[in-house]
């Protein structure tokens, strides 16, 4: 069974952390992953930097740009992660845009992910119908879960189609904005969380965008299996470096 599915079956709320590979420094990637697992994070999203990150807010964009300047590429990331499963057991997901994957070759990319122990991908600019028609068979061949995003504006019909194509979790974007642009949830978000929960989808939901502290983590996980923190963690790395990751995780739960 895929490590993502194993983790989702655990009787706990999932804390997933996102960071940009190669940030703050090019060779920080593996150490950050190891420290996050050591301090109790359940799943990690490794951002593959891209020059035109449409869904990302200024914090993640800046970290992605710096990582590119540091020399991060698809091949460098794969080289960094080649031995990651000797020291890390939790699910690892690569989050990136489709263009670098196309350039690398979709099958080659998926094969490499399988070789090094990546469990899934999040590709915000790959439409679910295009994936289902052209790429799902390749992902399945290499045991990779592809995670799709929904927003408050996604129709129920579209959500149910995404649910039918998915076999891991659904990434529930808390609002129609870029990452890092919120602080806390109001009635609009809570009503949206409840609406999705009431749909009784077959795949659990993990909420992202706007989770930045214990309060928002707890709010989000009232209605979903877990929550994802990205911009707040990158801001923490920017301000504190990589030596105090334990303090960040402890402040969330």
Tab-separated table of C-alpha atoms in Angstrom:
chain	number	residue	atom	x	y	z
A	1	UNK	CA	0.000	0.000	0.000
A	2	UNK	CA	1.197	3.516	-0.815
A	3	UNK	CA	2.606	5.322	2.241
A	4	UNK	CA	0.055	8.139	1.767
A	5	UNK	CA	-2.849	5.713	2.100
A	6	UNK	CA	-1.221	4.063	5.121
A	7	UNK	CA	-0.858	7.442	6.821
A	8	UNK	CA	-4.430	8.447	6.034
A	9	UNK	CA	-5.671	5.298	7.782
A	10	UNK	CA	-4.048	6.305	11.069
A	11	UNK	CA	-6.366	7.528	13.805
A	12	UNK	CA	-4.963	11.063	13.942
A	13	UNK	CA	-5.117	14.404	12.216
A	14	UNK	CA	-2.387	14.759	9.592
A	15	UNK	CA	0.098	17.618	9.705
A	16	UNK	CA	1.739	18.113	6.320
A	17	UNK	CA	4.510	20.662	5.780
A	18	UNK	CA	5.494	22.219	2.448
A	19	UNK	CA	8.840	23.795	1.643
A	20	UNK	CA	10.753	24.693	-1.495
A	21	UNK	CA	13.565	22.264	-2.282
A	22	UNK	CA	16.928	24.032	-2.265
A	23	UNK	CA	15.837	26.774	0.157
A	24	UNK	CA	17.245	28.486	2.163
A	25	UNK	CA	20.392	26.839	0.758
A	26	UNK	CA	20.753	24.360	-2.076
A	27	UNK	CA	21.812	21.439	0.115
A	28	UNK	CA	19.304	21.976	2.961
A	29	UNK	CA	16.630	19.743	1.375
A	30	UNK	CA	17.434	16.393	2.999
A	31	UNK	CA	18.179	17.843	6.439
A	32	UNK	CA	14.849	19.702	6.493
A	33	UNK	CA	12.963	16.516	5.563
A	34	UNK	CA	14.755	14.506	8.246
A	35	UNK	CA	14.156	17.171	10.919
A	36	UNK	CA	10.474	17.480	10.066
A	37	UNK	CA	9.958	13.727	10.416
A	38	UNK	CA	11.979	13.598	13.629
A	39	UNK	CA	9.713	16.243	15.145
A	40	UNK	CA	6.452	14.483	14.352
A	41	UNK	CA	5.309	15.814	10.976
A	42	UNK	CA	3.158	13.227	9.194
A	43	UNK	CA	3.752	14.068	5.549
A	44	UNK	CA	6.022	16.403	3.591
A	45	UNK	CA	5.402	18.262	0.347
A	46	UNK	CA	8.660	19.026	-1.420
A	47	UNK	CA	8.253	22.009	-3.723
A	48	UNK	CA	10.009	21.684	-7.077
A	49	UNK	CA	10.879	25.314	-7.880
A	50	UNK	CA	9.511	26.782	-11.098
A	51	UNK	CA	9.910	30.209	-12.664
A	52	UNK	CA	6.153	30.851	-13.070
A	53	UNK	CA	4.373	29.439	-9.986
A	54	UNK	CA	0.767	30.504	-10.592
A	55	UNK	CA	-0.819	29.208	-7.381
A	56	UNK	CA	1.891	30.427	-5.041
A	57	UNK	CA	1.875	33.608	-3.027
A	58	UNK	CA	4.848	35.945	-2.578
A	59	UNK	CA	6.492	33.950	0.228
A	60	UNK	CA	6.667	30.684	-1.694
A	61	UNK	CA	7.474	32.507	-4.946
A	62	UNK	CA	10.445	34.195	-3.277
A	63	UNK	CA	11.725	30.909	-1.843
A	64	UNK	CA	11.271	29.208	-5.216
A	65	UNK	CA	13.173	32.000	-6.987
A	66	UNK	CA	15.998	31.797	-4.455
A	67	UNK	CA	16.142	28.013	-4.818
A	68	UNK	CA	16.474	28.377	-8.588
A	69	UNK	CA	19.243	30.930	-8.065
A	70	UNK	CA	20.884	28.452	-5.684
A	71	UNK	CA	21.010	25.939	-8.531
A	72	UNK	CA	17.992	23.720	-7.860
A	73	UNK	CA	16.760	21.727	-10.847
A	74	UNK	CA	14.679	18.587	-11.289
A	75	UNK	CA	17.811	16.467	-11.652
A	76	UNK	CA	19.513	18.078	-8.643
A	77	UNK	CA	16.453	17.304	-6.522
A	78	UNK	CA	16.400	13.680	-7.645
A	79	UNK	CA	20.117	13.409	-6.886
A	80	UNK	CA	19.598	14.880	-3.409
A	81	UNK	CA	16.768	12.447	-2.647
A	82	UNK	CA	18.327	9.273	-4.033
A	83	UNK	CA	19.025	7.859	-0.543
A	84	UNK	CA	16.169	9.541	1.336
A	85	UNK	CA	14.428	6.255	2.147
A	86	UNK	CA	17.438	5.129	4.168
A	87	UNK	CA	16.471	7.694	6.818
A	88	UNK	CA	12.859	8.817	6.248
A	89	UNK	CA	9.695	6.691	6.424
A	90	UNK	CA	6.799	9.203	6.191
A	91	UNK	CA	5.017	9.989	2.905
A	92	UNK	CA	6.851	12.346	0.564
A	93	UNK	CA	5.005	14.276	-2.123
A	94	UNK	CA	6.557	16.438	-4.826
A	95	UNK	CA	4.527	19.562	-5.552
A	96	UNK	CA	5.384	21.273	-8.782
A	97	UNK	CA	4.191	22.546	-12.109
A	98	UNK	CA	3.763	20.400	-15.181
A	99	UNK	CA	6.256	22.132	-17.479
A	100	UNK	CA	9.427	20.817	-15.758
A	101	UNK	CA	7.895	17.333	-15.689
A	102	UNK	CA	7.139	17.512	-19.409
A	103	UNK	CA	10.685	18.686	-20.079
A	104	UNK	CA	12.080	15.781	-18.065
A	105	UNK	CA	9.644	13.378	-19.720
A	106	UNK	CA	6.523	12.369	-17.806
A	107	UNK	CA	7.331	8.655	-17.751
A	108	UNK	CA	10.976	9.301	-16.850
A	109	UNK	CA	9.854	11.645	-14.084
A	110	UNK	CA	7.411	9.110	-12.654
A	111	UNK	CA	9.964	6.314	-12.893
A	112	UNK	CA	12.540	8.399	-11.037
A	113	UNK	CA	10.006	9.279	-8.337
A	114	UNK	CA	9.255	5.586	-7.834
A	115	UNK	CA	12.953	4.702	-7.667
A	116	UNK	CA	13.715	7.175	-4.887
A	117	UNK	CA	10.529	6.574	-2.905
A	118	UNK	CA	8.275	9.509	-3.714
A	119	UNK	CA	4.670	8.590	-2.942
A	120	UNK	CA	2.685	11.187	-4.846
A	121	UNK	CA	2.573	14.375	-6.854
A	122	UNK	CA	0.608	17.608	-6.669
A	123	UNK	CA	0.535	19.422	-10.020
A	124	UNK	CA	-1.758	22.478	-9.790
A	125	UNK	CA	-1.734	23.196	-13.536
A	126	UNK	CA	-2.521	19.658	-14.739
A	127	UNK	CA	-6.318	19.484	-15.287
A	128	UNK	CA	-7.943	16.369	-13.918
A	129	UNK	CA	-9.548	15.404	-17.240
A	130	UNK	CA	-6.228	15.707	-19.092
A	131	UNK	CA	-4.596	13.600	-16.371
A	132	UNK	CA	-7.329	10.960	-16.493
A	133	UNK	CA	-7.124	10.640	-20.282
A	134	UNK	CA	-3.383	10.886	-20.894
A	135	UNK	CA	-1.325	10.303	-17.740
A	136	UNK	CA	-3.194	8.287	-15.108
A	137	UNK	CA	-2.000	4.958	-16.515
A	138	UNK	CA	1.623	6.096	-16.216
A	139	UNK	CA	1.165	7.302	-12.647
A	140	UNK	CA	-0.537	4.034	-11.741
A	141	UNK	CA	2.268	2.047	-13.370
A	142	UNK	CA	4.766	3.595	-10.963
A	143	UNK	CA	2.510	3.544	-7.894
A	144	UNK	CA	2.214	7.326	-7.654
A	145	UNK	CA	-0.815	9.073	-6.220
A	146	UNK	CA	-1.777	12.298	-7.992
A	147	UNK	CA	-3.443	14.813	-5.692
A	148	UNK	CA	-5.928	17.335	-7.084
A	149	UNK	CA	-6.937	20.704	-5.699
A	150	UNK	CA	-10.490	21.940	-5.163
A	151	UNK	CA	-11.575	25.453	-4.173
A	152	UNK	CA	-14.809	26.995	-2.868
A	153	UNK	CA	-15.670	27.724	-6.505
A	154	UNK	CA	-15.294	24.117	-7.703
A	155	UNK	CA	-18.683	22.700	-8.644
A	156	UNK	CA	-20.062	19.627	-6.904
A	157	UNK	CA	-20.016	17.797	-10.246
A	158	UNK	CA	-16.315	18.577	-10.726
A	159	UNK	CA	-15.514	17.601	-7.133
A	160	UNK	CA	-17.202	14.241	-7.591
A	161	UNK	CA	-15.260	13.641	-10.815
A	162	UNK	CA	-11.999	14.501	-9.022
A	163	UNK	CA	-13.019	12.143	-6.222
A	164	UNK	CA	-13.667	9.337	-8.725
A	165	UNK	CA	-10.242	9.765	-10.359
A	166	UNK	CA	-8.318	10.175	-7.079
A	167	UNK	CA	-6.969	7.423	-4.860
A	168	UNK	CA	-5.275	9.287	-2.017
A	169	UNK	CA	-6.557	12.564	-0.660
A	170	UNK	CA	-8.078	15.729	-2.085
A	171	UNK	CA	-6.212	18.983	-1.487
A	172	UNK	CA	-8.883	21.386	-0.310
A	173	UNK	CA	-7.829	24.977	-0.963
A	174	UNK	CA	-9.404	27.033	1.799
A	175	UNK	CA	-10.137	30.064	-0.382
A	176	UNK	CA	-9.829	31.292	-3.955
A	177	UNK	CA	-6.500	33.019	-3.405
A	178	UNK	CA	-2.807	32.306	-3.580
A	179	UNK	CA	-0.862	30.683	-0.773
A	180	UNK	CA	0.056	32.733	2.261
A	181	UNK	CA	-2.657	35.355	1.762
A	182	UNK	CA	-4.915	34.572	4.707
A	183	UNK	CA	-4.862	34.690	8.464
A	184	UNK	CA	-7.562	32.610	10.063
A	185	UNK	CA	-10.900	31.327	8.808
A	186	UNK	CA	-14.282	32.997	8.865
A	187	UNK	CA	-17.824	31.732	8.375
A	188	UNK	CA	-17.403	31.524	4.603
A	189	UNK	CA	-14.534	29.070	4.896
A	190	UNK	CA	-16.198	27.059	7.641
A	191	UNK	CA	-19.382	26.731	5.572
A	192	UNK	CA	-17.272	25.514	2.660
A	193	UNK	CA	-15.478	22.988	4.871
A	194	UNK	CA	-18.844	21.710	6.116
A	195	UNK	CA	-20.267	21.521	2.576
A	196	UNK	CA	-17.415	19.312	1.411
A	197	UNK	CA	-17.569	17.165	4.555
A	198	UNK	CA	-21.294	16.615	3.937
A	199	UNK	CA	-20.569	15.322	0.420
A	200	UNK	CA	-19.138	12.131	1.983
A	201	UNK	CA	-16.405	11.767	-0.638
A	202	UNK	CA	-14.483	8.500	-0.826
A	203	UNK	CA	-11.143	10.305	-0.509
A	204	UNK	CA	-10.294	12.189	2.684
A	205	UNK	CA	-9.579	15.894	2.430
A	206	UNK	CA	-6.520	17.811	3.577
A	207	UNK	CA	-6.880	21.588	3.814
A	208	UNK	CA	-4.236	24.034	2.650
A	209	UNK	CA	-3.797	27.813	2.229
A	210	UNK	CA	-4.166	29.930	5.364
A	211	UNK	CA	-2.936	27.382	7.936
A	212	UNK	CA	-0.223	29.112	9.938
A	213	UNK	CA	-0.558	28.268	13.636
A	214	UNK	CA	-2.188	25.888	16.109
A	215	UNK	CA	-5.521	27.731	15.964
A	216	UNK	CA	-5.918	27.498	12.190
A	217	UNK	CA	-4.624	23.903	12.164
A	218	UNK	CA	-7.259	22.925	14.720
A	219	UNK	CA	-9.981	24.864	12.889
A	220	UNK	CA	-9.206	23.158	9.612
A	221	UNK	CA	-8.931	19.656	11.025
A	222	UNK	CA	-12.369	19.860	12.634
A	223	UNK	CA	-13.710	19.272	9.144
A	224	UNK	CA	-10.904	17.432	7.364
A	225	UNK	CA	-8.360	14.660	7.837
A	226	UNK	CA	-5.432	17.041	7.970
A	227	UNK	CA	-3.928	20.379	7.091
A	228	UNK	CA	-0.952	21.667	5.136
A	229	UNK	CA	1.351	24.486	6.209
A	230	UNK	CA	3.592	26.108	3.618
A	231	UNK	CA	4.116	29.857	3.659
A	232	UNK	CA	4.305	30.081	7.455
A	233	UNK	CA	7.022	27.415	7.553
A	234	UNK	CA	9.035	29.084	4.806
A	235	UNK	CA	8.786	32.407	6.636
A	236	UNK	CA	10.050	30.627	9.739
A	237	UNK	CA	13.012	29.181	7.820
A	238	UNK	CA	13.775	32.627	6.408
A	239	UNK	CA	13.795	34.207	9.860
A	240	UNK	CA	15.337	31.369	11.892
A	241	UNK	CA	17.306	29.181	9.504
A	242	UNK	CA	17.068	25.396	9.592
A	243	UNK	CA	18.256	24.860	13.153
A	244	UNK	CA	14.981	25.419	15.034
A	245	UNK	CA	12.455	23.312	13.124
A	246	UNK	CA	11.487	21.549	16.357
A	247	UNK	CA	10.105	24.818	17.773
A	248	UNK	CA	7.959	25.452	14.714
A	249	UNK	CA	6.337	22.016	14.806
A	250	UNK	CA	5.768	22.123	18.582
A	251	UNK	CA	3.911	25.427	18.200
A	252	UNK	CA	1.401	23.799	15.830
A	253	UNK	CA	0.417	20.842	17.983
